[in-house]
Amino acid sequence: VDSFESPDFYCLDDLLMAEHKLVRSAVRDFVKREITPIVEEHAQRAEFPVQLVQKFGKIGAFGATIPTEFGGGGLDQISYGLMLQEIERGDSGMRSCVSVQNSLVMYPIYTFGSEEQKRKYLPGLAKGELLGCFGLTEPNHGSDPGGMETNFIERSDYYLLNGSKLWITNAPIADIAIVWAKNDQGKVRGLIVERGMEGFTTNEITNKWSLRASSTGELVLQDVRVPKENMLPEAFGLKSAIKCLDQARYGIAWGALGAAMECYEVARRYALERIQFNKPIASFQLVQKKLAEMLTAITQAQLLCWRLGMLKNEDKATTAQISLAKRNNIEIALQVAREARQMLGAMGISGEYPIMRHLMNLESVSTYEGTHDIHLLILGAEITGIPAYK
Ligand code: FAD
């Protein structure tokens, strides 16, 4: 059995259009060919496979939902979600790279950018000739980005930008960075900072035990002169940055589902093949309980993703609905990965199988783009009308 076939217990395929299935199978083939054979080694070496950037561009993984006139794929939200599901079957770090480029770089330029900015950056980003990153988190401000210290002062024909951003996906290899900073009135704006601008440097974060094949770093901004035309004219306040996060969190809900599906499939096949006490371990009730619970959790997460995607297609998905899906799907993916790891015994910790890598990756996915607890509190605020996290 091919490990990449979907568990599809509730016949969700019946709800998909031909285009969705085509996109899914094309990306699935790509992941099998280009990601799975190399990613474990890259994770062991803690190296991002840079050659994938242009390949992601070629298969249309960048700017998937951006209109074709700007080089995007013009796809709907379900196709985009399925794409991320398949990429994260390969590795959460590869999906992180694609999520950032789509939701946190191309989306803000498309949504808040000027016509010139769209023409200048989007086609290159779509092709993978340019890679972007998104700087919101700072050393002293993670869950509370409104407290950010990065700031800029208006000068005659440029903005003078100072500050630093930490834990930024793609930072060490990015050509451009969307940097969120406060003006002298304390209002948050978005700026496009380009590599090569004086005073702008990036450092790689090493020693990660999670997302090891993803490149994560720091943005250092020291008296950077950002041309005035690099400000996103329509991005006003933290709410614009949060709109980008909503896009990314939606994709993460699908991605985490992909990681869960992969762990389930690997564990299911292993349980049928591994013999102990003269029987396949799949014949023991405790192993069947694990598999039954995994399939239940995956099926629930699939239904959430599909419905959320349909709401998103109608532009009706709310921040709280997206929080519910992101939080739930990462939680179930972590549970599935942990149970799968148990089922493989010692083999569960080996790089021969993808389980431990997924398990470690998912710990980051549960923290970034709003921690597990912050999403719970977003739901709490939605239910009660009382935000408990402020
Ligand atoms: P903190 O905010 O310090 O939180 C620590 C703990 O306190 C958490 O458990 C949190 O839930 C809890 N906590 C905080 N406030 C409350 C509260 N009010 N009530 C209850 N509990 C609370 N950021 C970017 O801007 N761009 C990126 O590309 C990016 N990529 C990342 C990649 C990786 C691999 C990682 C690990 C992080 C990345 N991040 C990125 C940063 C990420 O978004 C932050 O780590 C996250 O928002 C949490 O911030 P923090 O780490 O400062 O934790």
Tab-separated table of C-alpha atoms and ligand atoms in Angstrom, residues 96 100 104 133-145 165-171 178 180 205 208 210-212 214-217 245 249 361 363-375 377 388-390, ligand 1:
chain	number	residue	atom	x	y	z
A	96	SER	CA	6.281	26.391	6.523
A	100	VAL	CA	5.150	32.019	4.553
A	104	LEU	CA	2.657	36.137	4.846
A	133	CYS	CA	9.829	36.240	5.060
A	134	PHE	CA	7.496	37.891	7.568
A	135	GLY	CA	8.833	39.698	10.614
A	136	LEU	CA	6.327	40.199	13.401
A	137	THR	CA	7.748	38.369	16.466
A	138	GLU	CA	10.491	40.110	18.446
A	139	PRO	CA	12.811	38.894	21.202
A	140	ASN	CA	10.563	40.523	23.849
A	141	HIS	CA	7.179	40.273	22.120
A	142	GLY	CA	5.741	36.974	20.877
A	143	SER	CA	2.123	36.347	21.878
A	144	ASP	CA	1.752	40.099	22.404
A	145	PRO	CA	3.038	41.569	19.123
A	165	LYS	CA	12.720	40.379	14.739
A	166	LEU	CA	13.315	36.869	16.044
A	167	TRP	CA	12.177	33.378	15.054
A	168	ILE	CA	11.541	34.348	11.464
A	169	THR	CA	10.974	31.480	8.994
A	170	ASN	CA	13.039	31.802	5.771
A	171	ALA	CA	14.909	34.846	7.191
A	178	ILE	CA	7.685	42.118	5.287
A	180	TRP	CA	5.898	45.233	10.909
A	205	ILE	CA	19.064	30.337	14.536
A	208	LYS	CA	16.698	23.652	16.919
A	210	SER	CA	12.206	20.961	15.609
A	211	LEU	CA	11.715	22.123	12.001
A	212	ARG	CA	15.373	21.296	11.502
A	214	SER	CA	13.498	24.793	7.808
A	215	SER	CA	15.621	27.917	7.857
A	216	THR	CA	14.769	30.159	10.832
A	217	GLY	CA	16.489	33.357	11.808
A	245	LEU	CA	-1.893	35.329	10.160
A	249	ARG	CA	-3.302	29.574	10.155
A	361	ASN	CA	8.200	19.452	13.872
A	363	GLU	CA	5.904	21.072	18.475
A	364	SER	CA	6.879	24.240	16.552
A	365	VAL	CA	3.685	24.228	14.543
A	366	SER	CA	1.784	24.203	17.827
A	367	THR	CA	3.698	27.314	18.996
A	368	TYR	CA	4.001	29.485	15.907
A	369	GLU	CA	1.205	31.549	14.417
A	370	GLY	CA	-0.334	31.837	17.887
A	371	THR	CA	0.327	29.240	20.566
A	372	HIS	CA	-2.079	26.433	21.416
A	373	ASP	CA	-3.213	28.322	24.538
A	374	ILE	CA	-3.612	31.668	22.781
A	375	HIS	CA	-5.968	30.031	20.252
A	377	LEU	CA	-8.230	32.034	24.612
A	388	ALA	CA	-8.760	36.702	28.919
A	389	TYR	CA	-5.354	37.104	27.232
A	390	LYS	CA	-5.083	40.891	27.323
B	1	FAD	P1	5.506	33.773	24.521
B	1	FAD	O1	4.548	34.750	23.960
B	1	FAD	O2	6.574	34.275	25.430
B	1	FAD	O3	4.673	32.647	25.271
B	1	FAD	C1	5.260	31.719	26.186
B	1	FAD	C2	4.129	30.912	26.829
B	1	FAD	O4	3.269	31.802	27.545
B	1	FAD	C3	3.257	30.206	25.796
B	1	FAD	O5	2.884	28.947	26.299
B	1	FAD	C4	2.030	31.081	25.690
B	1	FAD	O6	0.860	30.358	25.319
B	1	FAD	C5	1.927	31.625	27.107
B	1	FAD	N1	1.226	32.894	27.137
B	1	FAD	C6	1.627	34.095	26.635
B	1	FAD	N2	0.677	35.031	26.839
B	1	FAD	C7	-0.336	34.403	27.462
B	1	FAD	C8	-1.619	34.827	27.923
B	1	FAD	N3	-2.054	36.093	27.770
B	1	FAD	N4	-2.419	33.921	28.540
B	1	FAD	C9	-2.001	32.634	28.688
B	1	FAD	N5	-0.820	32.176	28.281
B	1	FAD	C10	0.005	33.050	27.660
B	1	FAD	N6	7.174	34.687	14.016
B	1	FAD	C11	7.110	35.546	12.950
B	1	FAD	O7	6.784	36.723	13.104
B	1	FAD	N7	7.416	35.112	11.680
B	1	FAD	C12	7.794	33.837	11.431
B	1	FAD	O8	8.058	33.481	10.275
B	1	FAD	C13	7.889	32.911	12.530
B	1	FAD	N8	8.360	31.639	12.332
B	1	FAD	C14	8.585	30.819	13.433
B	1	FAD	C15	9.212	29.580	13.256
B	1	FAD	C16	9.473	28.761	14.338
B	1	FAD	C17	10.193	27.463	14.147
B	1	FAD	C18	9.069	29.155	15.643
B	1	FAD	C19	9.307	28.271	16.826
B	1	FAD	C20	8.457	30.384	15.833
B	1	FAD	C21	8.215	31.238	14.733
B	1	FAD	N9	7.658	32.520	14.911
B	1	FAD	C22	7.558	33.386	13.833
B	1	FAD	C23	7.383	33.022	16.250
B	1	FAD	C24	6.087	32.507	16.856
B	1	FAD	O9	4.976	33.062	16.208
B	1	FAD	C25	6.121	32.823	18.360
B	1	FAD	O10	7.080	31.952	18.927
B	1	FAD	C26	4.785	32.642	19.038
B	1	FAD	O11	3.893	33.666	18.668
B	1	FAD	C27	4.896	32.641	20.586
B	1	FAD	O12	5.673	33.696	21.020
B	1	FAD	P2	6.866	33.429	22.060
B	1	FAD	O13	7.701	32.325	21.539
B	1	FAD	O14	7.516	34.740	22.321
B	1	FAD	O15	6.166	32.895	23.373
